[in-house]
């Protein structure tokens, strides 16, 4: 079995933009996208090359999480610039900026760790400073913090179950957030969790039976 590796080559603009790859994502067309420390890359599998977007933009403002909505747009979470919506057809970017804490702007407090697309009217973002819901139609943003019942403001992963609950992992346990009632229930080591900090590398998954 042959394994092919791809690395950044400063002399080749069609190479991977940076060797540090934070996220990879395959969209509905089968196209692979890679978010690196220096750019957002589309992989051309037929020719084995990359096209880079956002390279060196906003002081190397790398994209981290990637999600796709029902229209085929890609949503990118960033370190300092909120959310970006990318149209793969027109290659146009649109910014949806939010500031979890304006007083800490530029410190990484608004880093987006995870995204969850919940229909056309709700983009959920887990950041270093709170849980956010963006309505892309109206650009209205709502936020929840520890004062609202979250175990921590540092959020890693977001999953949704069939009962309209978001399951949110943090560095102080897990929260179950009902999107209809907005009631939050916390879970900790007392409930059987292996530890308090469940951030790690933003890894989470839901099994077919519904286990998370």
XYZ file of N, CA and C in Angstrom:
636
model
N 0.848 -1.186 0.000
C 0.000 0.000 0.000
C 0.884 1.237 0.000
N 0.657 2.144 -0.950
C 1.480 3.342 -1.088
C 0.875 4.481 -0.285
N 1.708 5.123 0.507
C 1.284 6.282 1.284
C 1.917 7.534 0.700
N 1.106 8.530 0.410
C 1.599 9.780 -0.156
C 1.587 10.860 0.920
N 2.675 11.576 1.049
C 2.739 12.671 2.014
C 2.831 13.994 1.267
N 2.291 15.043 1.913
C 2.307 16.378 1.328
C 2.870 17.348 2.352
N 3.824 18.151 1.920
C 4.475 19.099 2.810
C 4.565 20.471 2.141
N 4.844 21.458 2.966
C 5.008 22.811 2.440
C 6.364 22.966 1.770
N 6.335 23.564 0.595
C 7.559 23.869 -0.145
C 7.535 25.358 -0.467
N 8.409 26.164 0.167
C 8.401 27.610 -0.072
C 8.534 27.992 -1.540
N 9.127 27.132 -2.326
C 9.330 27.437 -3.749
C 8.141 27.009 -4.611
N 7.164 26.348 -4.012
C 6.025 25.840 -4.786
C 4.719 26.396 -4.216
N 4.095 27.349 -4.892
C 2.849 27.950 -4.392
C 1.664 26.987 -4.394
N 1.814 25.836 -5.048
C 0.726 24.855 -5.056
C 0.923 23.773 -3.993
N 1.928 23.951 -3.138
C 2.129 22.978 -2.061
C 1.268 23.356 -0.863
N 1.207 22.485 0.121
C 0.485 22.749 1.355
C 1.024 24.027 1.986
N 0.149 24.889 2.495
C 0.590 26.212 2.955
C 1.441 26.162 4.212
N 1.299 25.130 5.009
C 2.100 24.998 6.232
C 2.069 23.538 6.650
N 3.172 23.069 7.251
C 3.234 21.660 7.656
C 2.422 21.362 8.914
N 2.017 22.385 9.649
C 1.190 22.168 10.833
C -0.274 22.218 10.397
N -0.893 21.055 10.304
C -2.285 20.935 9.874
C -3.163 20.708 11.103
N -4.048 21.661 11.371
C -4.885 21.572 12.560
C -6.182 20.804 12.323
N -6.796 20.992 11.175
C -8.035 20.293 10.869
C -8.059 19.888 9.403
N -8.715 18.763 9.125
C -9.012 18.368 7.750
C -10.517 18.127 7.664
N -11.079 18.377 6.490
C -12.523 18.266 6.311
C -12.807 17.843 4.879
N -13.768 16.927 4.703
C -14.190 16.507 3.368
C -15.621 16.971 3.170
N -15.855 17.796 2.146
C -17.189 18.346 1.927
C -18.073 17.370 1.157
N -19.291 17.796 0.834
C -20.264 16.901 0.216
C -19.870 16.480 -1.188
N -18.940 17.189 -1.809
C -18.479 16.811 -3.152
C -17.295 15.849 -3.094
N -16.778 15.587 -1.886
C -15.607 14.737 -1.734
C -14.300 15.491 -1.748
N -14.367 16.816 -1.815
C -13.156 17.640 -1.810
C -12.583 17.734 -0.401
N -11.282 17.564 -0.302
C -10.606 17.662 0.991
C -10.095 19.081 1.206
N -10.355 19.593 2.412
C -9.889 20.913 2.824
C -8.999 20.745 4.048
N -7.952 21.541 4.137
C -7.028 21.458 5.268
C -6.783 22.843 5.844
N -6.985 22.975 7.153
C -6.701 24.232 7.844
C -5.339 24.103 8.509
N -4.426 25.005 8.167
C -3.078 24.961 8.707
C -2.780 26.233 9.496
N -1.565 26.307 10.000
C -1.145 27.506 10.721
C -1.017 28.715 9.797
N -0.992 28.490 8.529
C -0.841 29.608 7.598
C -1.689 29.368 6.362
N -3.002 29.348 6.555
C -3.871 29.264 5.401
C -4.862 28.122 5.428
N -5.846 28.260 4.568
C -6.916 27.301 4.381
C -6.750 26.735 2.986
N -6.631 25.420 2.865
C -6.222 24.787 1.618
C -7.300 23.899 1.018
N -7.474 24.029 -0.316
C -8.315 23.095 -1.070
C -7.388 22.135 -1.814
N -7.638 20.841 -1.672
C -6.771 19.854 -2.309
C -7.343 19.422 -3.655
N -6.524 19.527 -4.673
C -6.858 19.061 -6.017
C -6.292 17.647 -6.146
N -7.155 16.647 -5.914
C -6.688 15.263 -5.892
C -6.210 14.787 -7.256
N -6.791 15.328 -8.324
C -6.414 14.883 -9.666
C -4.974 15.238 -10.008
N -4.508 16.384 -9.454
C -3.152 16.837 -9.778
C -2.211 16.835 -8.570
N -2.726 16.471 -7.397
C -1.881 16.394 -6.210
C -1.347 17.732 -5.752
N -2.169 18.782 -5.865
C -1.712 20.107 -5.465
C -2.792 20.825 -4.662
N -2.388 21.945 -4.063
C -3.274 22.690 -3.186
C -3.476 24.115 -3.681
N -4.642 24.667 -3.366
C -4.872 26.094 -3.541
C -5.113 26.676 -2.159
N -4.427 27.757 -1.845
C -4.449 28.307 -0.495
C -5.251 29.601 -0.427
N -6.036 29.703 0.625
C -6.801 30.913 0.928
C -6.404 31.371 2.335
N -6.509 32.653 2.588
C -6.215 33.247 3.906
C -4.744 33.235 4.265
N -3.869 32.916 3.362
C -2.452 32.848 3.713
C -1.936 34.194 4.204
N -1.357 34.197 5.400
C -0.779 35.383 6.031
C -1.807 36.499 6.246
N -3.080 36.184 6.166
C -4.106 37.202 6.389
C -4.255 37.475 7.874
N -4.457 38.735 8.220
C -4.687 39.115 9.612
C -3.627 38.550 10.561
N -2.369 38.776 10.202
C -1.269 38.302 11.047
C -1.321 36.795 11.264
N -1.367 36.064 10.153
C -1.425 34.599 10.182
C -2.604 34.126 11.012
N -3.771 34.633 10.668
C -4.992 34.274 11.382
C -5.521 32.953 10.843
N -4.972 31.851 11.349
C -5.326 30.558 10.804
C -6.766 30.161 11.144
N -7.377 29.403 10.222
C -8.680 28.828 10.488
C -8.481 27.561 11.315
N -9.414 27.293 12.202
C -9.311 26.072 13.001
C -10.462 25.121 12.677
N -11.654 25.224 13.305
C -12.709 24.283 12.921
C -13.306 24.614 11.560
N -13.840 23.578 10.898
C -14.483 23.719 9.596
C -15.809 22.989 9.653
N -16.865 23.601 9.114
C -18.177 22.954 9.026
C -18.840 23.375 7.732
N -19.753 22.545 7.235
C -20.440 22.828 5.975
C -21.934 22.947 6.219
N -22.554 23.987 5.660
C -24.000 24.132 5.814
C -24.729 23.492 4.636
N -26.064 23.528 4.665
C -26.867 22.856 3.644
C -26.735 23.481 2.264
N -26.203 24.699 2.199
C -26.003 25.374 0.911
C -24.642 25.077 0.302
N -23.818 24.321 1.034
C -22.481 24.009 0.543
C -21.436 25.022 0.924
N -21.825 26.046 1.699
C -20.843 27.004 2.192
C -20.038 26.382 3.331
N -18.778 26.727 3.400
C -17.922 26.270 4.484
C -17.796 27.375 5.518
N -17.937 27.002 6.782
C -17.773 27.943 7.885
C -16.456 27.642 8.570
N -15.681 28.696 8.797
C -14.353 28.566 9.396
C -14.313 29.345 10.699
N -13.897 28.681 11.744
C -13.645 29.390 12.989
C -12.215 29.883 12.987
N -11.971 31.062 13.517
C -10.624 31.634 13.503
C -10.150 31.947 14.917
N -8.923 32.408 14.992
C -8.324 32.734 16.289
C -8.716 34.129 16.749
N -8.730 35.097 15.836
C -8.969 36.478 16.238
C -10.121 37.167 15.504
N -10.702 36.539 14.492
C -11.670 37.250 13.648
C -13.036 36.588 13.574
N -13.448 35.917 14.627
C -14.773 35.339 14.648
C -14.963 34.246 13.619
N -16.079 34.313 12.875
C -16.404 33.295 11.884
C -16.260 33.839 10.473
N -15.878 32.940 9.567
C -15.807 33.270 8.151
C -16.657 32.260 7.386
N -17.434 32.766 6.436
C -18.201 31.884 5.545
C -17.558 31.915 4.172
N -17.213 30.738 3.674
C -16.500 30.623 2.403
C -17.374 29.917 1.379
N -17.505 30.531 0.207
C -18.252 29.935 -0.888
C -17.260 29.241 -1.827
N -17.234 27.911 -1.873
C -16.267 27.210 -2.723
C -16.438 27.490 -4.200
N -17.632 27.917 -4.622
C -17.874 28.172 -6.037
C -17.297 29.529 -6.455
N -17.621 30.569 -5.705
C -17.143 31.917 -6.037
C -15.809 32.243 -5.379
N -15.414 31.418 -4.397
C -14.190 31.629 -3.624
C -14.226 32.950 -2.860
N -15.417 33.370 -2.466
C -15.587 34.600 -1.706
C -15.720 34.293 -0.218
N -15.096 35.144 0.594
C -15.173 35.033 2.050
C -16.053 36.141 2.596
N -16.858 35.803 3.590
C -17.675 36.793 4.275
C -17.449 36.641 5.775
N -17.171 37.742 6.436
C -16.874 37.704 7.863
C -18.134 37.914 8.695
N -18.245 37.120 9.748
C -19.296 37.279 10.746
C -18.577 37.430 12.080
N -18.239 38.642 12.400
C -17.385 38.877 13.561
C -18.198 38.962 14.848
N -17.680 38.301 15.867
C -18.225 38.467 17.193
C -17.050 38.554 18.155
N -17.241 39.219 19.237
C -16.186 39.392 20.226
C -16.664 38.876 21.574
N -16.277 37.655 21.935
C -16.668 37.139 23.238
C -16.317 38.067 24.383
N -15.209 38.766 24.276
C -14.834 39.713 25.320
C -14.025 40.830 24.680
N -14.656 41.971 24.360
C -13.936 43.065 23.684
C -12.709 43.531 24.459
N -12.736 43.402 25.787
C -11.607 43.854 26.588
C -10.371 42.972 26.392
N -10.597 41.746 25.882
C -9.486 40.816 25.692
C -9.189 40.579 24.219
N -9.680 41.456 23.361
C -9.481 41.297 21.922
C -7.995 41.207 21.595
N -7.652 40.203 20.776
C -6.256 40.027 20.379
C -5.464 39.131 21.302
N -6.095 38.628 22.367
C -5.374 37.763 23.308
C -5.667 36.294 23.071
N -6.559 35.996 22.143
C -6.951 34.615 21.897
C -8.185 34.205 22.665
N -8.790 35.126 23.419
C -9.974 34.784 24.198
C -11.163 34.490 23.306
N -11.127 34.976 22.053
C -12.234 34.746 21.133
C -11.922 33.637 20.135
N -10.936 32.817 20.413
C -10.591 31.706 19.541
C -11.765 30.728 19.446
N -12.132 30.368 18.232
C -13.214 29.425 18.009
C -12.642 28.015 17.951
N -13.077 27.171 18.882
C -12.572 25.805 18.962
C -13.435 24.805 18.214
N -14.743 25.077 18.111
C -15.641 24.116 17.479
C -16.832 24.822 16.868
N -17.406 24.185 15.847
C -18.587 24.708 15.169
C -19.615 23.590 15.015
N -20.893 23.972 15.110
C -21.967 23.029 14.840
C -23.051 23.760 14.049
N -23.368 23.255 12.851
C -24.392 23.856 12.011
C -25.734 23.245 12.393
N -26.653 24.077 12.849
C -27.950 23.610 13.326
C -29.060 24.229 12.480
N -29.057 23.887 11.180
C -30.032 24.454 10.270
C -29.584 25.803 9.731
N -30.426 26.450 8.918
C -30.023 27.705 8.272
C -29.980 28.906 9.210
N -30.563 28.781 10.396
C -30.661 29.943 11.282
C -29.789 29.859 12.520
N -28.969 28.833 12.636
C -28.179 28.696 13.864
C -26.816 28.083 13.588
N -25.779 28.866 13.842
C -24.403 28.383 13.809
C -23.891 28.466 15.248
N -23.624 27.317 15.858
C -23.135 27.289 17.232
C -21.610 27.283 17.225
N -21.022 28.122 18.073
C -19.563 28.222 18.170
C -19.130 28.006 19.611
N -18.200 27.092 19.793
C -17.575 26.908 21.097
C -16.258 27.644 21.095
N -16.098 28.628 21.957
C -14.902 29.465 21.963
C -14.140 29.309 23.274
N -13.042 30.032 23.372
C -12.284 30.070 24.629
C -13.008 30.894 25.687
N -14.054 31.584 25.266
C -14.774 32.419 26.219
C -16.279 32.400 25.935
N -16.880 31.201 26.007
C -18.320 31.102 25.920
C -18.854 30.315 24.739
N -20.158 30.021 24.831
C -20.897 29.343 23.782
C -21.726 30.384 23.046
N -21.632 30.386 21.706
C -22.293 31.408 20.904
C -23.228 30.782 19.877
N -24.349 31.482 19.676
C -25.288 31.112 18.617
C -25.420 32.296 17.667
N -25.071 32.067 16.402
C -25.160 33.110 15.379
C -26.286 32.773 14.419
N -27.152 33.744 14.150
C -28.130 33.626 13.076
C -27.529 34.320 11.861
N -27.097 33.569 10.855
C -26.427 34.206 9.711
C -27.359 35.059 8.872
N -28.658 34.854 9.006
C -29.605 35.655 8.240
C -29.701 37.078 8.792
N -29.734 37.177 10.122
C -29.897 38.479 10.773
C -28.608 39.003 11.392
N -27.583 38.106 11.498
C -26.312 38.398 12.161
C -26.480 38.595 13.670
N -27.618 38.232 14.202
C -27.831 38.334 15.648
C -27.042 37.244 16.366
N -26.408 37.608 17.469
C -25.593 36.682 18.243
C -26.083 36.622 19.685
N -26.173 35.406 20.205
C -26.521 35.187 21.606
C -25.408 34.373 22.235
N -25.098 34.655 23.500
C -23.984 33.981 24.159
C -24.389 33.450 25.528
N -23.702 32.370 25.939
C -23.893 31.779 27.260
C -22.523 31.571 27.897
N -22.467 31.828 29.215
C -21.212 31.739 29.968
C -21.446 30.965 31.278
N -20.440 30.970 32.132
C -20.585 30.289 33.421
C -21.716 30.905 34.238
N -21.930 32.195 34.086
C -23.006 32.850 34.835
C -24.387 32.351 34.400
N -24.441 31.718 33.221
C -25.695 31.181 32.711
C -25.832 29.685 32.986
N -24.797 29.093 33.625
C -24.874 27.687 33.989
C -23.842 26.781 33.366
N -22.984 27.291 32.452
C -21.927 26.457 31.888
C -20.873 26.147 32.944
N -20.283 24.960 32.941
C -19.239 24.651 33.921
C -17.960 25.443 33.698
N -17.732 25.915 32.468
C -16.548 26.701 32.127
C -16.836 27.484 30.861
N -16.118 28.571 30.664
C -16.258 29.338 29.431
C -15.380 28.801 28.307
N -14.408 27.928 28.648
C -13.514 27.352 27.643
C -14.148 26.086 27.083
N -14.643 26.167 25.847
C -15.414 25.087 25.252
C -14.623 24.423 24.142
N -14.708 23.084 24.101
C -13.971 22.329 23.117
C -14.862 21.803 22.000
N -15.774 20.884 22.319
C -16.601 20.238 21.299
C -18.083 20.518 21.507
N -18.832 20.409 20.409
C -20.284 20.553 20.445
C -20.910 19.433 19.617
N -21.843 18.690 20.231
C -22.631 17.691 19.528
C -24.099 17.892 19.873
N -24.994 17.479 18.993
C -26.426 17.602 19.261
C -27.088 16.235 19.210
N -27.996 15.968 20.174
C -28.720 14.707 20.156
C -30.112 14.893 19.548
N -30.891 13.818 19.520
C -32.211 13.859 18.886
C -33.268 14.560 19.732
N -32.888 14.981 20.934
C -33.823 15.656 21.829
C -33.550 17.161 21.913
N -32.842 17.698 20.928
C -32.523 19.129 20.868
C -31.580 19.578 21.980
N -30.758 18.653 22.464
C -29.743 19.012 23.451
C -28.386 19.133 22.779
N -27.672 20.194 23.109
C -26.268 20.295 22.732
C -25.440 19.724 23.869
N -24.479 18.870 23.536
C -23.539 18.354 24.530
C -22.216 19.076 24.318
N -21.795 19.784 25.340
C -20.656 20.689 25.235
C -19.563 20.250 26.200
N -18.384 19.973 25.674
C -17.256 19.601 26.537
C -16.431 20.834 26.875
N -15.965 20.903 28.116
C -15.189 22.043 28.587
C -13.981 21.543 29.373
N -13.222 22.472 29.919
C -12.095 22.065 30.765
C -12.519 21.879 32.223
N -13.837 21.909 32.460
C -14.368 21.635 33.794
C -15.611 20.748 33.714
N -15.566 19.769 32.817
C -16.673 18.850 32.689
C -17.495 19.067 31.433
N -18.696 18.477 31.434
C -19.583 18.504 30.268
C -20.892 19.191 30.632
N -21.467 19.888 29.673
C -22.768 20.525 29.869
C -23.750 19.999 28.833
N -24.986 19.762 29.277
C -26.089 19.450 28.364
C -26.967 20.688 28.274
N -27.056 21.243 27.086
C -27.769 22.497 26.880
C -28.979 22.247 25.997
N -30.180 22.453 26.525
C -31.390 22.275 25.735
C -31.633 23.535 24.906
N -31.624 23.395 23.598
C -31.715 24.566 22.723
C -33.106 25.189 22.722
N -34.111 24.451 23.181
C -35.466 25.003 23.216
C -35.747 25.708 24.537
N -35.402 25.048 25.657
C -35.676 25.637 26.973
C -34.512 26.469 27.488
N -33.308 26.271 26.890
C -32.069 26.932 27.313
C -31.669 26.548 28.734
N -32.137 25.394 29.187
C -31.735 24.862 30.486
C -30.409 24.125 30.331
N -29.483 24.382 31.252
C -28.154 23.763 31.213
C -27.989 22.829 32.409
N -27.532 21.612 32.135
C -27.212 20.659 33.194
C -25.747 20.288 33.093
N -25.050 20.318 34.229
C -23.623 20.018 34.249
C -23.364 18.570 34.659
N -22.277 18.011 34.105
C -21.816 16.676 34.470
C -20.331 16.765 34.816
N -19.920 16.038 35.854
C -18.536 16.102 36.331
C -18.036 14.697 36.650
N -16.886 14.622 37.321
C -16.341 13.315 37.717
C -17.303 12.588 38.648
N -18.120 13.327 39.355
C -19.109 12.706 40.247
C -20.151 11.917 39.472
N -20.295 12.238 38.180
C -21.246 11.529 37.325
C -20.583 10.456 36.473
N -19.286 10.230 36.724
C -18.576 9.179 36.019
C -17.606 9.633 34.958
N -17.432 10.942 34.783
C -16.451 11.417 33.810
C -15.040 11.055 34.265
N -14.137 10.756 33.339
C -12.776 10.347 33.724
C -11.918 11.471 34.286
N -12.322 12.716 34.069
C -11.557 13.861 34.561
C -12.327 15.136 34.314
N -11.771 16.254 34.799
C -12.453 17.534 34.627
C -12.216 18.128 33.246
N -10.966 18.044 32.780
C -10.603 18.699 31.520
C -10.860 17.763 30.347
N -11.868 18.089 29.540
C -12.228 17.270 28.384
C -12.017 18.040 27.084
N -11.074 18.965 27.093
C -10.810 19.749 25.895
C -9.898 18.992 24.935
N -8.724 18.583 25.372
C -7.844 17.802 24.502
C -7.628 18.453 23.162
N -7.819 17.655 22.102
C -7.657 18.141 20.725
C -9.005 18.288 20.044
N -10.011 18.724 20.772
C -11.333 19.014 20.218
C -11.964 17.781 19.585
N -11.672 16.601 20.145
C -12.194 15.365 19.560
C -13.470 14.930 20.276
N -14.527 14.701 19.502
C -15.762 14.173 20.060
C -16.535 13.505 18.934
N -17.357 12.520 19.292
C -18.102 11.783 18.281
C -19.359 11.199 18.917
N -20.369 11.002 18.107
C -21.599 10.355 18.571
C -21.756 9.027 17.824
N -21.947 7.933 18.567
C -22.083 6.623 17.963
C -23.494 6.440 17.421
N -23.718 5.457 16.550
C -25.067 5.215 16.007
C -26.140 5.032 17.084
N -25.836 4.348 18.218
C -26.875 4.222 19.263
C -27.125 5.524 20.018
N -26.298 6.544 19.769
C -26.501 7.829 20.439
C -25.537 8.119 21.561
N -24.558 7.231 21.772
C -23.567 7.480 22.821
C -22.600 8.559 22.362
N -22.176 9.425 23.328
C -21.282 10.515 23.002
C -20.013 10.422 23.850
